[in-house]
Each structure stands twice: as C-alpha cells, then as structure tokens.
PDB file of C-alpha atoms in Angstrom:
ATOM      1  CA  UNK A   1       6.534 -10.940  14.127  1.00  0.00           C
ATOM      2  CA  UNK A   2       9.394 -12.641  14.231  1.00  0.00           C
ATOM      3  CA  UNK A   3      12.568 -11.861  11.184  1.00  0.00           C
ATOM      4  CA  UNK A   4      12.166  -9.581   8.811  1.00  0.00           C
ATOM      5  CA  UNK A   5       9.062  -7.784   8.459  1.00  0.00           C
ATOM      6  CA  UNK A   6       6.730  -7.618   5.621  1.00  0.00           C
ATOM      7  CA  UNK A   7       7.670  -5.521   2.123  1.00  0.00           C
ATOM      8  CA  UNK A   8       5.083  -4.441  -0.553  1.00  0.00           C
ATOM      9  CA  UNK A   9       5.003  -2.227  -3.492  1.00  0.00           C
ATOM     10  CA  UNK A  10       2.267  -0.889  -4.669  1.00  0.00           C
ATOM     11  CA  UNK A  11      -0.157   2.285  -5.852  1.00  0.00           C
ATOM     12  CA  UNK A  12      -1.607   5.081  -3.932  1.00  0.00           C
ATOM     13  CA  UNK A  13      -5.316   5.585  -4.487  1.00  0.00           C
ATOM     14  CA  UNK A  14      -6.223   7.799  -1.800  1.00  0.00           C
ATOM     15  CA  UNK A  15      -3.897  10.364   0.240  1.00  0.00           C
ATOM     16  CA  UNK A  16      -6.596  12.611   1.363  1.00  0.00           C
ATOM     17  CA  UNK A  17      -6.313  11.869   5.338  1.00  0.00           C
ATOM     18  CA  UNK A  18      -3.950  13.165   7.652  1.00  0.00           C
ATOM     19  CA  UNK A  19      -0.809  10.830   8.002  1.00  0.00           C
ATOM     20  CA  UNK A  20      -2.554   8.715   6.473  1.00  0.00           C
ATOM     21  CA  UNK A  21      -2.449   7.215   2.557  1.00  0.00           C
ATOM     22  CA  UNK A  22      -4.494   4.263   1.465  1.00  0.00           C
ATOM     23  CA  UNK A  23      -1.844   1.702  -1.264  1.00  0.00           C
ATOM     24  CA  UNK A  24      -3.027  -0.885  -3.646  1.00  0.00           C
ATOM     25  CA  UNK A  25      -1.195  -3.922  -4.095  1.00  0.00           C
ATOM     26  CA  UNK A  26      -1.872  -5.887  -7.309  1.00  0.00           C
ATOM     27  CA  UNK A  27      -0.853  -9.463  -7.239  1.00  0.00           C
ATOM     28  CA  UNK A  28      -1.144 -12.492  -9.733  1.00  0.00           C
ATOM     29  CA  UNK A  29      -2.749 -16.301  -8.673  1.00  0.00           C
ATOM     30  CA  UNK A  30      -3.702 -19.294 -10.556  1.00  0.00           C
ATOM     31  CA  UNK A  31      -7.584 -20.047 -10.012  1.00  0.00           C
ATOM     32  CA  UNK A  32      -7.349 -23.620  -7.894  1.00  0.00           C
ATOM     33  CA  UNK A  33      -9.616 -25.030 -10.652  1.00  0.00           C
ATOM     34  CA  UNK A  34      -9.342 -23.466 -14.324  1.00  0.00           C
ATOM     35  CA  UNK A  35      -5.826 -22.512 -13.721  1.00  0.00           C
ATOM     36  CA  UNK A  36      -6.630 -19.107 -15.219  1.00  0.00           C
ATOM     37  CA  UNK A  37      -4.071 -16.222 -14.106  1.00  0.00           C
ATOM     38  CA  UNK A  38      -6.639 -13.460 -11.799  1.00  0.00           C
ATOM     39  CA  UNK A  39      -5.388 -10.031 -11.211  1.00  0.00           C
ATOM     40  CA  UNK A  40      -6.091  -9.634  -7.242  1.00  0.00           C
ATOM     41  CA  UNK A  41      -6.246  -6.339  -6.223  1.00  0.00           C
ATOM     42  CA  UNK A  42      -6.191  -5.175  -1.966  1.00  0.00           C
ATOM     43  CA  UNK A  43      -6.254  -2.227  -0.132  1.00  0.00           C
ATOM     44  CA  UNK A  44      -4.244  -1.397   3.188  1.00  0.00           C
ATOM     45  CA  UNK A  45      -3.660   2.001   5.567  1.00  0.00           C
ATOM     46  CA  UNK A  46      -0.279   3.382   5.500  1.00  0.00           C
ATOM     47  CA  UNK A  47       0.662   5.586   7.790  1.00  0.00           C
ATOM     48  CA  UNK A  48       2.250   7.946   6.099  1.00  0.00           C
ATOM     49  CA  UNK A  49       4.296  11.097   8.602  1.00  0.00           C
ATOM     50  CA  UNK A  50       5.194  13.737   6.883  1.00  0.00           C
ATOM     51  CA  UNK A  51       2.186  13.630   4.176  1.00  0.00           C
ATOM     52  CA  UNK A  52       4.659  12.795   1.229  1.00  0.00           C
ATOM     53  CA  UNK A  53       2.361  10.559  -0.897  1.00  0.00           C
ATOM     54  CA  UNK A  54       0.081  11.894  -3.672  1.00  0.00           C
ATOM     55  CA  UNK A  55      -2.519   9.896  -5.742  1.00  0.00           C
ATOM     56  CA  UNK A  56      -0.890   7.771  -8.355  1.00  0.00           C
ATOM     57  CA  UNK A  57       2.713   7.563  -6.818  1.00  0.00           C
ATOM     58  CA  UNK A  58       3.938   4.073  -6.613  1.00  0.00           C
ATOM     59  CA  UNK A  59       5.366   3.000  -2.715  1.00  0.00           C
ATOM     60  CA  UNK A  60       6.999   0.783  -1.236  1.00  0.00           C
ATOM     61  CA  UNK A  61       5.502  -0.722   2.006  1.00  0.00           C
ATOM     62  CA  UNK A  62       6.577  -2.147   5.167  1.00  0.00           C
ATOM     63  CA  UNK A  63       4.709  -4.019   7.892  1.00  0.00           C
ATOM     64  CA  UNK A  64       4.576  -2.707  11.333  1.00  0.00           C
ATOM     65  CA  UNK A  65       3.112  -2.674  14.904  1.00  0.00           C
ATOM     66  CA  UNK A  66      -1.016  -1.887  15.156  1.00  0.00           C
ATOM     67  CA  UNK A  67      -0.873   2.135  14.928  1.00  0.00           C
ATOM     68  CA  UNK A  68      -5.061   2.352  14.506  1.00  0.00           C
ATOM     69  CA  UNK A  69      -7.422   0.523  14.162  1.00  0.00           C
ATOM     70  CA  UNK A  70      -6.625  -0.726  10.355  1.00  0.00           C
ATOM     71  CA  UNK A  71      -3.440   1.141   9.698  1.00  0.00           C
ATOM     72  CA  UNK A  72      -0.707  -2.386  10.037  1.00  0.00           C
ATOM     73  CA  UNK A  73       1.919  -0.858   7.203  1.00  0.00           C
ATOM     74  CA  UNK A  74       4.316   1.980   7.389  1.00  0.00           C
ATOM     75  CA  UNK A  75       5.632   3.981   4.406  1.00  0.00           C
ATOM     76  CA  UNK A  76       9.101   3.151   3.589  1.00  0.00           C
ATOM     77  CA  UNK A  77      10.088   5.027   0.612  1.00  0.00           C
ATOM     78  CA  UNK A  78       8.886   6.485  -2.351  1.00  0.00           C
ATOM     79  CA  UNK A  79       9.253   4.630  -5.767  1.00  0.00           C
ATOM     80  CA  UNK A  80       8.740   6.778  -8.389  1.00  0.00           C
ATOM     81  CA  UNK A  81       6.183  10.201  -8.252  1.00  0.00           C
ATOM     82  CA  UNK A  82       2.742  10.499 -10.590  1.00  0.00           C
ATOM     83  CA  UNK A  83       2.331  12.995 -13.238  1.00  0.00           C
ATOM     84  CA  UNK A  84      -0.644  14.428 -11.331  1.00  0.00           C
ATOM     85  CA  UNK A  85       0.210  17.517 -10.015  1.00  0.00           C
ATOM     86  CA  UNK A  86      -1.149  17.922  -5.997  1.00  0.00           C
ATOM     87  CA  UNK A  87      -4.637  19.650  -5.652  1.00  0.00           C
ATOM     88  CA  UNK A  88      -5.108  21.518  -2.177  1.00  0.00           C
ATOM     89  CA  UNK A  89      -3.018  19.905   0.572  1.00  0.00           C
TER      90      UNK A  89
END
C-alpha cells in the first residue's frame, strides 16, 4: 500500500457486532456490451471503535492494514446521522 490509502462513502446496513459495522458502497458502470448504466452495490467490514455507527448513517471509509479476517476498512468519520432512532445497544 503504497500513497494514499483508499477512501469510500457509503451506507451502514448492519451495526449489530461489536466494533464492528458492515457499509455499502453503491457505484455506477457501463455494461462492456449494451452500454447500459448498472447500479453495483458491495459490502465491506469496518471496524468501527467506539460503536458510533447506527443503521442508515452514511460513512466515510478508509482502507487499512488486515484487522480480521474480512475487516480491510477503518471508519473515518461520520457523514451525516439516520432518522432511525438506536434500538438496544
């Protein structure tokens, strides 16, 4: 890793394990053959200290060293909060 590392902004879906939030990152491509524009969603582990993230917030992402076995991405600040008020943490 070599420069700067990695940023992505994206949605929380999941922030139900300890330190740890799951972020979807939507992205647009052009299909190679009918040239139609295809939403493509992905998943990654964030680690997330301090259990800041709640469902729906939108983050902004940064990558980092191996921390598990498929957490890559670090959180690196909070965008802007959901509407969804936290359930039980």
């Amino acid at each position: 890793m070599k420069g700067q590392p990695r940023e992505l902004v994206g949605t929380v879906v999941s922030a139900n394990m300890e330190k740890t939030a799951v972020v979807q990152v939507e992205r647009l491509a052009r299909h190679p053959v009918y040239e139609k524009v295809m939403r493509l969603r992905k998943k990654y582990k964030v680690h997330d200290e301090e259990n800041t993230c709640r469902a729906g917030d939108t983050v902004r992402i940064v990558e980092s060293r191996p921390l598990s076995r498929e957490k890559r991405w670090r959180l690196k600040e909070i965008l802007e909060r959901s509407g969804i008020p936290e359930v039980g943490r």
